PDB file of C-alpha atoms and ligand atoms in Angstrom:
ATOM      1  CA  MET A  20     100.270  94.933  92.040  1.00  0.00           C
ATOM      2  CA  SER A  21     100.747  93.081  95.328  1.00  0.00           C
ATOM      3  CA  GLN A  22      99.610  94.814  98.522  1.00  0.00           C
ATOM      4  CA  ALA A  23     103.233  95.402  99.518  1.00  0.00           C
ATOM      5  CA  GLU A  24     103.841  97.312  96.262  1.00  0.00           C
ATOM      6  CA  GLN A  25     100.823  99.596  96.545  1.00  0.00           C
ATOM      7  CA  PRO A  26     101.873 103.099  97.624  1.00  0.00           C
ATOM      8  CA  ILE A  27      98.757 103.462  99.751  1.00  0.00           C
ATOM      9  CA  LEU A  28      96.286 101.040 101.336  1.00  0.00           C
ATOM     10  CA  THR A  29      92.649 101.867 101.932  1.00  0.00           C
ATOM     11  CA  SER A  30      90.042 100.415 104.265  1.00  0.00           C
ATOM     12  CA  THR A  31      86.898 101.512 106.053  1.00  0.00           C
ATOM     13  CA  GLN A  32      85.582 101.271 109.571  1.00  0.00           C
ATOM     14  CA  GLY A  33      81.953 102.304 109.904  1.00  0.00           C
ATOM     15  CA  ARG A  34      81.622 105.706 108.234  1.00  0.00           C
ATOM     16  CA  VAL A  35      85.391 106.341 108.373  1.00  0.00           C
ATOM     17  CA  GLY A  36      87.671 105.903 105.352  1.00  0.00           C
ATOM     18  CA  ILE A  37      91.266 105.037 106.261  1.00  0.00           C
ATOM     19  CA  ILE A  38      94.246 105.689 103.988  1.00  0.00           C
ATOM     20  CA  THR A  39      97.595 104.199 105.034  1.00  0.00           C
ATOM     21  CA  LEU A  40     100.748 105.510 103.357  1.00  0.00           C
ATOM     22  CA  ASN A  41     102.659 102.399 102.373  1.00  0.00           C
ATOM     23  CA  ARG A  42     106.317 102.914 101.473  1.00  0.00           C
ATOM     24  CA  PRO A  43     107.797 101.778 104.792  1.00  0.00           C
ATOM     25  CA  ALA A  44     111.266 101.028 103.368  1.00  0.00           C
ATOM     26  CA  GLN A  45     111.496 104.688 102.256  1.00  0.00           C
ATOM     27  CA  MET A  46     109.983 106.158 105.433  1.00  0.00           C
ATOM     28  CA  ASN A  47     106.836 106.788 103.355  1.00  0.00           C
ATOM     29  CA  ALA A  48     108.702 109.283 101.170  1.00  0.00           C
ATOM     30  CA  LEU A  49     106.041 110.936  99.057  1.00  0.00           C
ATOM     31  CA  ASN A  50     106.703 110.184  95.399  1.00  0.00           C
ATOM     32  CA  ASP A  51     104.466 110.947  92.460  1.00  0.00           C
ATOM     33  CA  ALA A  52     102.744 107.550  92.423  1.00  0.00           C
ATOM     34  CA  LEU A  53     101.907 107.824  96.121  1.00  0.00           C
ATOM     35  CA  MET A  54     100.583 111.374  95.900  1.00  0.00           C
ATOM     36  CA  THR A  55      98.449 110.561  92.845  1.00  0.00           C
ATOM     37  CA  ALA A  56      97.033 107.451  94.560  1.00  0.00           C
ATOM     38  CA  LEU A  57      96.427 109.455  97.731  1.00  0.00           C
ATOM     39  CA  GLY A  58      94.542 112.118  95.793  1.00  0.00           C
ATOM     40  CA  GLU A  59      92.399 109.516  94.020  1.00  0.00           C
ATOM     41  CA  ALA A  60      91.594 107.746  97.310  1.00  0.00           C
ATOM     42  CA  LEU A  61      90.688 111.030  98.992  1.00  0.00           C
ATOM     43  CA  LEU A  62      88.319 111.982  96.181  1.00  0.00           C
ATOM     44  CA  ALA A  63      86.773 108.482  96.132  1.00  0.00           C
ATOM     45  CA  PHE A  64      86.020 108.665  99.873  1.00  0.00           C
ATOM     46  CA  ASP A  65      84.762 112.231  99.421  1.00  0.00           C
ATOM     47  CA  ARG A  66      82.260 110.985  96.818  1.00  0.00           C
ATOM     48  CA  ASP A  67      81.169 107.969  98.899  1.00  0.00           C
ATOM     49  CA  ASP A  68      77.844 108.602 100.680  1.00  0.00           C
ATOM     50  CA  ASN A  69      78.735 106.013 103.312  1.00  0.00           C
ATOM     51  CA  ILE A  70      81.835 107.909 104.460  1.00  0.00           C
ATOM     52  CA  GLY A  71      81.699 110.896 106.835  1.00  0.00           C
ATOM     53  CA  ALA A  72      85.377 111.380 107.744  1.00  0.00           C
ATOM     54  CA  ILE A  73      88.768 110.301 106.394  1.00  0.00           C
ATOM     55  CA  VAL A  74      91.922 109.295 108.293  1.00  0.00           C
ATOM     56  CA  ILE A  75      95.408 109.452 106.767  1.00  0.00           C
ATOM     57  CA  THR A  76      98.122 107.576 108.615  1.00  0.00           C
ATOM     58  CA  GLY A  77     101.571 106.040 108.155  1.00  0.00           C
ATOM     59  CA  ASN A  78     103.415 103.526 110.286  1.00  0.00           C
ATOM     60  CA  ASP A  79     105.144 103.525 113.692  1.00  0.00           C
ATOM     61  CA  LYS A  80     108.397 104.953 112.303  1.00  0.00           C
ATOM     62  CA  ALA A  81     107.085 107.509 109.875  1.00  0.00           C
ATOM     63  CA  PHE A  82     103.934 109.308 108.906  1.00  0.00           C
ATOM     64  CA  ALA A  83     106.063 110.502 105.965  1.00  0.00           C
ATOM     65  CA  ALA A  84     109.671 111.720 105.850  1.00  0.00           C
ATOM     66  CA  GLY A  85     108.956 114.191 103.084  1.00  0.00           C
ATOM     67  CA  ALA A  86     108.932 114.409  99.329  1.00  0.00           C
ATOM     68  CA  ASP A  87     110.957 111.636  97.700  1.00  0.00           C
ATOM     69  CA  ILE A  88     114.449 113.115  97.502  1.00  0.00           C
ATOM     70  CA  ALA A  89     115.684 110.303  95.241  1.00  0.00           C
ATOM     71  CA  ALA A  90     112.967 111.121  92.711  1.00  0.00           C
ATOM     72  CA  MET A  91     113.540 114.891  92.843  1.00  0.00           C
ATOM     73  CA  ALA A  92     117.333 115.047  92.906  1.00  0.00           C
ATOM     74  CA  ASP A  93     117.882 115.467  89.158  1.00  0.00           C
ATOM     75  CA  TRP A  94     114.761 117.347  88.153  1.00  0.00           C
ATOM     76  CA  THR A  95     115.203 120.648  86.395  1.00  0.00           C
ATOM     77  CA  TYR A  96     113.231 123.849  86.659  1.00  0.00           C
ATOM     78  CA  GLN A  97     111.629 123.057  83.287  1.00  0.00           C
ATOM     79  CA  ASP A  98     110.609 119.582  84.513  1.00  0.00           C
ATOM     80  CA  VAL A  99     108.724 120.839  87.548  1.00  0.00           C
ATOM     81  CA  VAL A 100     107.056 123.724  85.707  1.00  0.00           C
ATOM     82  CA  ARG A 101     105.910 121.494  82.851  1.00  0.00           C
ATOM     83  CA  ASP A 102     104.698 118.733  85.177  1.00  0.00           C
ATOM     84  CA  GLN A 103     102.975 121.152  87.551  1.00  0.00           C
ATOM     85  CA  PHE A 104     104.809 119.503  90.419  1.00  0.00           C
ATOM     86  CA  VAL A 105     102.824 119.739  93.701  1.00  0.00           C
ATOM     87  CA  THR A 106      99.917 121.557  92.018  1.00  0.00           C
ATOM     88  CA  ARG A 107      99.001 118.494  89.951  1.00  0.00           C
ATOM     89  CA  ASN A 108      98.476 115.961  92.734  1.00  0.00           C
ATOM     90  CA  TRP A 109      99.611 117.227  96.159  1.00  0.00           C
ATOM     91  CA  GLU A 110      96.889 119.861  96.205  1.00  0.00           C
ATOM     92  CA  THR A 111      94.059 117.378  95.559  1.00  0.00           C
ATOM     93  CA  ILE A 112      93.496 117.344  99.322  1.00  0.00           C
ATOM     94  CA  ARG A 113      92.206 120.919  99.077  1.00  0.00           C
ATOM     95  CA  GLN A 114      89.225 119.653  97.047  1.00  0.00           C
ATOM     96  CA  VAL A 115      88.096 117.309  99.842  1.00  0.00           C
ATOM     97  CA  ARG A 116      85.019 118.669 101.601  1.00  0.00           C
ATOM     98  CA  LYS A 117      84.737 116.018 104.335  1.00  0.00           C
ATOM     99  CA  PRO A 118      86.905 116.230 107.482  1.00  0.00           C
ATOM    100  CA  VAL A 119      90.383 114.732 107.023  1.00  0.00           C
ATOM    101  CA  ILE A 120      92.291 113.604 110.114  1.00  0.00           C
ATOM    102  CA  ALA A 121      96.033 112.903 110.179  1.00  0.00           C
ATOM    103  CA  ALA A 122      97.159 110.179 112.618  1.00  0.00           C
ATOM    104  CA  VAL A 123     100.886 110.844 113.003  1.00  0.00           C
ATOM    105  CA  ALA A 124     103.483 108.549 114.561  1.00  0.00           C
ATOM    106  CA  GLY A 125     107.224 108.870 114.007  1.00  0.00           C
ATOM    107  CA  PHE A 126     108.641 111.320 111.475  1.00  0.00           C
ATOM    108  CA  ALA A 127     106.439 113.899 109.782  1.00  0.00           C
ATOM    109  CA  LEU A 128     109.120 115.845 107.935  1.00  0.00           C
ATOM    110  CA  GLY A 129     109.120 118.208 105.002  1.00  0.00           C
ATOM    111  CA  GLY A 130     106.293 117.242 102.679  1.00  0.00           C
ATOM    112  CA  GLY A 131     105.097 114.793 105.365  1.00  0.00           C
ATOM    113  CA  CYS A 132     104.641 117.633 107.826  1.00  0.00           C
ATOM    114  CA  GLU A 133     103.010 119.676 105.061  1.00  0.00           C
ATOM    115  CA  LEU A 134     100.599 116.845 104.297  1.00  0.00           C
ATOM    116  CA  ALA A 135      99.623 116.700 107.981  1.00  0.00           C
ATOM    117  CA  LEU A 136      99.201 120.499 107.971  1.00  0.00           C
ATOM    118  CA  ALA A 137      96.820 120.184 105.016  1.00  0.00           C
ATOM    119  CA  CYS A 138      94.578 117.895 107.091  1.00  0.00           C
ATOM    120  CA  ASP A 139      91.835 119.317 109.311  1.00  0.00           C
ATOM    121  CA  ILE A 140      92.782 117.607 112.589  1.00  0.00           C
ATOM    122  CA  ILE A 141      96.198 116.210 113.562  1.00  0.00           C
ATOM    123  CA  VAL A 142      96.364 113.501 116.220  1.00  0.00           C
ATOM    124  CA  ALA A 143      99.990 112.960 117.246  1.00  0.00           C
ATOM    125  CA  ALA A 144     101.416 109.904 118.954  1.00  0.00           C
ATOM    126  CA  GLU A 145     103.988 110.604 121.677  1.00  0.00           C
ATOM    127  CA  SER A 146     106.545 109.285 119.164  1.00  0.00           C
ATOM    128  CA  ALA A 147     105.729 111.930 116.544  1.00  0.00           C
ATOM    129  CA  ARG A 148     108.492 114.249 115.338  1.00  0.00           C
ATOM    130  CA  PHE A 149     107.647 117.238 113.172  1.00  0.00           C
ATOM    131  CA  GLY A 150     110.044 119.304 111.117  1.00  0.00           C
ATOM    132  CA  LEU A 151     110.613 121.223 107.919  1.00  0.00           C
ATOM    133  CA  PRO A 152     114.240 120.312 107.143  1.00  0.00           C
ATOM    134  CA  GLU A 153     114.151 121.366 103.460  1.00  0.00           C
ATOM    135  CA  ILE A 154     116.708 124.110 104.162  1.00  0.00           C
ATOM    136  CA  LYS A 155     119.312 121.379 104.684  1.00  0.00           C
ATOM    137  CA  LEU A 156     118.760 120.429 101.018  1.00  0.00           C
ATOM    138  CA  ALA A 157     118.792 124.071  99.862  1.00  0.00           C
ATOM    139  CA  MET A 158     115.078 123.575  99.161  1.00  0.00           C
ATOM    140  CA  LEU A 159     112.050 125.072 100.850  1.00  0.00           C
ATOM    141  CA  PRO A 160     108.779 123.761 102.290  1.00  0.00           C
ATOM    142  CA  GLY A 161     107.011 124.190  98.982  1.00  0.00           C
ATOM    143  CA  ALA A 162     103.883 122.102  99.457  1.00  0.00           C
ATOM    144  CA  GLY A 163     102.147 124.749 101.552  1.00  0.00           C
ATOM    145  CA  GLY A 164     104.579 124.671 104.487  1.00  0.00           C
ATOM    146  CA  THR A 165     105.712 128.287 104.395  1.00  0.00           C
ATOM    147  CA  GLN A 166     102.064 129.355 104.261  1.00  0.00           C
ATOM    148  CA  ARG A 167     100.154 126.933 106.490  1.00  0.00           C
ATOM    149  CA  LEU A 168     102.756 126.696 109.264  1.00  0.00           C
ATOM    150  CA  PRO A 169     102.821 130.435 110.163  1.00  0.00           C
ATOM    151  CA  ARG A 170      99.032 130.507 110.039  1.00  0.00           C
ATOM    152  CA  ALA A 171      98.960 127.498 112.390  1.00  0.00           C
ATOM    153  CA  ILE A 172     101.685 128.429 114.881  1.00  0.00           C
ATOM    154  CA  GLY A 173     102.634 132.050 114.176  1.00  0.00           C
ATOM    155  CA  LYS A 174     105.574 133.635 112.357  1.00  0.00           C
ATOM    156  CA  ALA A 175     108.190 133.336 115.120  1.00  0.00           C
ATOM    157  CA  LYS A 176     107.815 129.599 115.633  1.00  0.00           C
ATOM    158  CA  ALA A 177     107.412 128.951 111.896  1.00  0.00           C
ATOM    159  CA  MET A 178     110.601 130.857 111.068  1.00  0.00           C
ATOM    160  CA  ASP A 179     112.435 128.888 113.780  1.00  0.00           C
ATOM    161  CA  MET A 180     111.310 125.560 112.316  1.00  0.00           C
ATOM    162  CA  CYS A 181     111.853 126.473 108.630  1.00  0.00           C
ATOM    163  CA  LEU A 182     115.211 128.245 109.030  1.00  0.00           C
ATOM    164  CA  THR A 183     116.879 125.879 111.511  1.00  0.00           C
ATOM    165  CA  ALA A 184     115.432 122.524 110.353  1.00  0.00           C
ATOM    166  CA  ARG A 185     114.953 121.677 114.029  1.00  0.00           C
ATOM    167  CA  LEU A 186     112.652 118.730 114.731  1.00  0.00           C
ATOM    168  CA  ILE A 187     110.083 119.165 117.466  1.00  0.00           C
ATOM    169  CA  ASP A 188     108.482 116.401 119.481  1.00  0.00           C
ATOM    170  CA  ALA A 189     104.767 115.820 120.006  1.00  0.00           C
ATOM    171  CA  GLN A 190     104.614 117.799 123.245  1.00  0.00           C
ATOM    172  CA  GLU A 191     106.282 120.845 121.725  1.00  0.00           C
ATOM    173  CA  ALA A 192     104.034 120.535 118.672  1.00  0.00           C
ATOM    174  CA  ASP A 193     101.077 120.492 121.050  1.00  0.00           C
ATOM    175  CA  ARG A 194     102.304 123.614 122.853  1.00  0.00           C
ATOM    176  CA  PHE A 195     102.798 125.366 119.491  1.00  0.00           C
ATOM    177  CA  GLY A 196      99.252 124.510 118.406  1.00  0.00           C
ATOM    178  CA  LEU A 197     100.600 122.482 115.489  1.00  0.00           C
ATOM    179  CA  VAL A 198      98.618 119.405 116.503  1.00  0.00           C
ATOM    180  CA  SER A 199      95.105 118.909 117.831  1.00  0.00           C
ATOM    181  CA  ARG A 200      95.858 116.202 120.421  1.00  0.00           C
ATOM    182  CA  VAL A 201      98.713 114.033 121.681  1.00  0.00           C
ATOM    183  CA  VAL A 202      98.000 110.400 122.579  1.00  0.00           C
ATOM    184  CA  ALA A 203     100.006 107.411 123.789  1.00  0.00           C
ATOM    185  CA  SER A 204     101.884 105.846 120.882  1.00  0.00           C
ATOM    186  CA  ASP A 205     100.227 102.441 121.289  1.00  0.00           C
ATOM    187  CA  LYS A 206      96.784 104.081 121.278  1.00  0.00           C
ATOM    188  CA  LEU A 207      97.211 106.245 118.169  1.00  0.00           C
ATOM    189  CA  MET A 208      94.843 104.370 115.863  1.00  0.00           C
ATOM    190  CA  ASP A 209      92.311 103.530 118.601  1.00  0.00           C
ATOM    191  CA  GLU A 210      92.098 107.160 119.686  1.00  0.00           C
ATOM    192  CA  THR A 211      92.069 108.522 116.137  1.00  0.00           C
ATOM    193  CA  LEU A 212      89.375 106.097 115.023  1.00  0.00           C
ATOM    194  CA  ALA A 213      87.234 106.906 118.053  1.00  0.00           C
ATOM    195  CA  LEU A 214      87.564 110.595 117.201  1.00  0.00           C
ATOM    196  CA  ALA A 215      86.882 109.970 113.494  1.00  0.00           C
ATOM    197  CA  LEU A 216      83.852 107.776 114.201  1.00  0.00           C
ATOM    198  CA  THR A 217      82.414 110.497 116.424  1.00  0.00           C
ATOM    199  CA  VAL A 218      82.936 113.133 113.729  1.00  0.00           C
ATOM    200  CA  ALA A 219      81.508 110.844 111.040  1.00  0.00           C
ATOM    201  CA  SER A 220      78.386 110.183 113.119  1.00  0.00           C
ATOM    202  CA  TYR A 221      77.324 113.826 112.796  1.00  0.00           C
ATOM    203  CA  SER A 222      75.369 115.356 109.933  1.00  0.00           C
ATOM    204  CA  LEU A 223      77.611 115.418 106.864  1.00  0.00           C
ATOM    205  CA  PRO A 224      76.290 118.695 105.409  1.00  0.00           C
ATOM    206  CA  ALA A 225      76.923 120.364 108.783  1.00  0.00           C
ATOM    207  CA  LEU A 226      80.452 118.920 108.986  1.00  0.00           C
ATOM    208  CA  MET A 227      81.279 120.127 105.489  1.00  0.00           C
ATOM    209  CA  SER A 228      79.856 123.530 106.276  1.00  0.00           C
ATOM    210  CA  ILE A 229      81.938 123.879 109.458  1.00  0.00           C
ATOM    211  CA  LYS A 230      85.078 122.800 107.600  1.00  0.00           C
ATOM    212  CA  ALA A 231      84.430 125.410 104.913  1.00  0.00           C
ATOM    213  CA  CYS A 232      83.823 128.111 107.559  1.00  0.00           C
ATOM    214  CA  VAL A 233      86.987 127.357 109.553  1.00  0.00           C
ATOM    215  CA  ASN A 234      89.063 127.212 106.374  1.00  0.00           C
ATOM    216  CA  ARG A 235      87.583 130.559 105.356  1.00  0.00           C
ATOM    217  CA  ALA A 236      88.902 132.007 108.632  1.00  0.00           C
ATOM    218  CA  TRP A 237      92.434 131.203 107.391  1.00  0.00           C
ATOM    219  CA  GLU A 238      91.936 132.917 104.087  1.00  0.00           C
ATOM    220  CA  SER A 239      89.860 136.010 104.617  1.00  0.00           C
ATOM    221  CA  SER A 240      89.285 139.127 106.696  1.00  0.00           C
ATOM    222  CA  LEU A 241      87.108 138.803 109.800  1.00  0.00           C
ATOM    223  CA  ALA A 242      84.248 140.684 108.111  1.00  0.00           C
ATOM    224  CA  GLU A 243      84.341 138.422 105.058  1.00  0.00           C
ATOM    225  CA  GLY A 244      84.609 135.315 107.232  1.00  0.00           C
ATOM    226  CA  ILE A 245      81.700 136.359 109.400  1.00  0.00           C
ATOM    227  CA  GLY A 246      79.628 137.026 106.266  1.00  0.00           C
ATOM    228  CA  PHE A 247      80.493 133.567 104.933  1.00  0.00           C
ATOM    229  CA  GLU A 248      79.648 131.969 108.284  1.00  0.00           C
ATOM    230  CA  ARG A 249      76.303 133.804 108.403  1.00  0.00           C
ATOM    231  CA  ARG A 250      75.281 132.387 105.021  1.00  0.00           C
ATOM    232  CA  GLU A 251      76.345 128.925 106.166  1.00  0.00           C
ATOM    233  CA  ILE A 252      74.325 129.066 109.416  1.00  0.00           C
ATOM    234  CA  TYR A 253      71.277 130.292 107.474  1.00  0.00           C
ATOM    235  CA  ALA A 254      71.769 127.360 105.093  1.00  0.00           C
ATOM    236  CA  ARG A 255      71.585 124.901 108.012  1.00  0.00           C
ATOM    237  CA  PHE A 256      67.887 125.833 108.286  1.00  0.00           C
ATOM    238  CA  ALA A 257      67.403 124.371 104.809  1.00  0.00           C
ATOM    239  CA  THR A 258      68.529 120.906 105.985  1.00  0.00           C
ATOM    240  CA  ASP A 259      66.445 118.037 107.361  1.00  0.00           C
ATOM    241  CA  ASP A 260      69.302 117.158 109.711  1.00  0.00           C
ATOM    242  CA  ALA A 261      69.215 120.478 111.582  1.00  0.00           C
ATOM    243  CA  ARG A 262      65.471 120.084 112.185  1.00  0.00           C
ATOM    244  CA  GLU A 263      66.079 116.500 113.319  1.00  0.00           C
ATOM    245  CA  GLY A 264      68.996 117.516 115.569  1.00  0.00           C
ATOM    246  CA  MET A 265      67.057 120.203 117.382  1.00  0.00           C
ATOM    247  CA  HIS A 266      63.793 118.223 117.673  1.00  0.00           C
ATOM    248  CA  ALA A 267      65.677 115.167 118.916  1.00  0.00           C
ATOM    249  CA  PHE A 268      67.274 117.326 121.620  1.00  0.00           C
ATOM    250  CA  LEU A 269      63.874 118.668 122.694  1.00  0.00           C
ATOM    251  CA  ALA A 270      62.380 115.146 122.703  1.00  0.00           C
ATOM    252  CA  LYS A 271      65.389 113.894 124.729  1.00  0.00           C
ATOM    253  CA  ARG A 272      66.216 111.238 122.139  1.00  0.00           C
ATOM    254  CA  LYS A 273      69.245 110.525 119.909  1.00  0.00           C
ATOM    255  CA  PRO A 274      69.063 112.231 116.528  1.00  0.00           C
ATOM    256  CA  VAL A 275      68.926 110.115 113.399  1.00  0.00           C
ATOM    257  CA  PHE A 276      70.714 112.046 110.687  1.00  0.00           C
ATOM    258  CA  GLN A 277      69.987 111.413 107.011  1.00  0.00           C
ATOM    259  CA  HIS A 278      72.950 113.546 105.887  1.00  0.00           C
ATOM    260  CA  ARG A 279      70.773 115.956 103.965  1.00  0.00           C
TER     261      ARG A 279
HETATM  262  N1  LIG B 311     113.045 110.722 100.301  1.00  0.00           N
HETATM  263  C1  LIG B 311     113.560 109.572  99.840  1.00  0.00           C
HETATM  264  N2  LIG B 311     114.010 108.574 100.637  1.00  0.00           N
HETATM  265  C2  LIG B 311     113.949 108.784 101.973  1.00  0.00           C
HETATM  266  C3  LIG B 311     113.433 109.961 102.529  1.00  0.00           C
HETATM  267  C4  LIG B 311     112.967 110.975 101.624  1.00  0.00           C
HETATM  268  N3  LIG B 311     112.412 112.126 102.042  1.00  0.00           N
HETATM  269  N4  LIG B 311     113.519 109.881 103.867  1.00  0.00           N
HETATM  270  C5  LIG B 311     114.055 108.674 104.142  1.00  0.00           C
HETATM  271  N5  LIG B 311     114.320 108.006 103.004  1.00  0.00           N
HETATM  272  C6  LIG B 311     114.929 106.686 102.856  1.00  0.00           C
HETATM  273  C7  LIG B 311     116.400 106.716 103.156  1.00  0.00           C
HETATM  274  O1  LIG B 311     117.140 107.167 102.042  1.00  0.00           O
HETATM  275  C8  LIG B 311     116.656 105.260 103.498  1.00  0.00           C
HETATM  276  O2  LIG B 311     116.752 104.529 102.311  1.00  0.00           O
HETATM  277  P1  LIG B 311     117.895 103.353 102.161  1.00  0.00           P
HETATM  278  O3  LIG B 311     117.508 102.347 103.211  1.00  0.00           O
HETATM  279  O4  LIG B 311     117.692 102.871 100.763  1.00  0.00           O
HETATM  280  O5  LIG B 311     119.207 104.008 102.430  1.00  0.00           O
HETATM  281  C9  LIG B 311     115.381 104.841 104.202  1.00  0.00           C
HETATM  282  O6  LIG B 311     114.377 105.801 103.821  1.00  0.00           O
HETATM  283  C10 LIG B 311     115.488 104.856 105.711  1.00  0.00           C
HETATM  284  O7  LIG B 311     115.973 106.143 106.086  1.00  0.00           O
HETATM  285  P2  LIG B 311     117.247 106.354 107.045  1.00  0.00           P
HETATM  286  O8  LIG B 311     118.210 105.208 106.897  1.00  0.00           O
HETATM  287  O9  LIG B 311     117.775 107.723 106.790  1.00  0.00           O
HETATM  288  O10 LIG B 311     116.536 106.228 108.472  1.00  0.00           O
HETATM  289  P3  LIG B 311     116.945 106.979 109.829  1.00  0.00           P
HETATM  290  O11 LIG B 311     116.060 106.379 110.878  1.00  0.00           O
HETATM  291  O12 LIG B 311     118.417 106.963 110.028  1.00  0.00           O
HETATM  292  O13 LIG B 311     116.519 108.532 109.582  1.00  0.00           O
HETATM  293  C11 LIG B 311     115.062 110.315 108.855  1.00  0.00           C
HETATM  294  C12 LIG B 311     115.182 108.846 109.350  1.00  0.00           C
HETATM  295  C13 LIG B 311     115.475 111.271 109.972  1.00  0.00           C
HETATM  296  C14 LIG B 311     113.601 110.519 108.488  1.00  0.00           C
HETATM  297  C15 LIG B 311     115.978 110.508 107.627  1.00  0.00           C
HETATM  298  O14 LIG B 311     115.716 109.495 106.674  1.00  0.00           O
HETATM  299  C16 LIG B 311     115.803 111.818 106.938  1.00  0.00           C
HETATM  300  O15 LIG B 311     116.340 112.826 107.385  1.00  0.00           O
HETATM  301  N6  LIG B 311     115.053 111.842 105.800  1.00  0.00           N
HETATM  302  C17 LIG B 311     114.910 113.008 104.967  1.00  0.00           C
HETATM  303  C18 LIG B 311     114.043 114.056 105.609  1.00  0.00           C
HETATM  304  C19 LIG B 311     113.926 115.249 104.708  1.00  0.00           C
HETATM  305  O16 LIG B 311     114.887 115.913 104.377  1.00  0.00           O
HETATM  306  N7  LIG B 311     112.672 115.546 104.304  1.00  0.00           N
HETATM  307  C20 LIG B 311     112.398 116.665 103.439  1.00  0.00           C
HETATM  308  C21 LIG B 311     112.408 116.225 102.014  1.00  0.00           C
HETATM  309  S1  LIG B 311     112.222 117.584 100.868  1.00  0.00           S
HETATM  310  C22 LIG B 311     110.578 117.877 100.922  1.00  0.00           C
HETATM  311  O17 LIG B 311     109.794 117.250 101.552  1.00  0.00           O
HETATM  312  C23 LIG B 311     110.152 119.042 100.071  1.00  0.00           C
HETATM  313  C24 LIG B 311     108.653 119.219 100.145  1.00  0.00           C
HETATM  314  C25 LIG B 311     108.200 120.428  99.408  1.00  0.00           C
HETATM  315  C26 LIG B 311     108.684 120.355  97.996  1.00  0.00           C
HETATM  316  C27 LIG B 311     107.577 120.314  97.098  1.00  0.00           C
HETATM  317  C28 LIG B 311     106.621 119.172  97.391  1.00  0.00           C
HETATM  318  C29 LIG B 311     107.068 117.885  96.880  1.00  0.00           C
END
């Protein structure tokens, strides 16, 4: 398969794994081949000891304009149940324990917005446009959108976006708390890579532990979350990196983490 035909491209920079969605002629519409390749690439970077953080990005026009409507248009109920649509490959991202950062320029619509929402940090270019326009197709944001969006931005804003199909720009997404940061469009990859390299420079067990704790806050009561967090902070004392981090601070030197 030539590079142009591959649904995703992968590369690395330092300890950062980069995955570029690569269906530009279809606005990176997320078909089965792309989502399976994305899941495999995510798991490969997650297994790789030399990687500490993962970036998912698209192109200037689109992060991804949603699930591939051309592929889905004639599917039946039986087809999607039998094939475990979404569950089979879209949800692979939930298995990833390292931080995943979405670098979003242009359209992040429908499944594209949901993919960004499934990432841990979203960096938005000024050009980014977010929306859940599935209602226009008599569909619904069924790759986590109706669940992650209200948790991220609250019920009122989520209902507005899901029921009206209105697109919001990067600034509004920032005000809603849908994105982590907004950056100049021509600086998107520079800024995201700087952020990702910083994250990846920290102790990997600590990063994975923080990710698990914050995700637990989404999915549990405060008491349960606090209990989970307490076990995780106790577990830091079992790591070489925590000892190194604290002793390096006291010795006024840079820590050297071994990621264990
Ligand atoms: N699927 C398939 N093809 C697409 C998609 C898509 N989601 N989006 C764009 N394309 C294609 C267009 O058909 C067009 O192809 P062609 O050149 O062959 O005609 C090409 O990309 C360029 O698109 P446009 O000519 O439309 O470009 P514009 O700049 O005029 O508009 C938009 C860009 C605004 C992004 C427009 O293309 C658009 O509205 N796209 C559809 C957005 C949408 O409805 N997304 C939601 C899809 S449904 C979904 O995501 C459900 C997710 C949850 C279900 C379960 C998980 C899978």
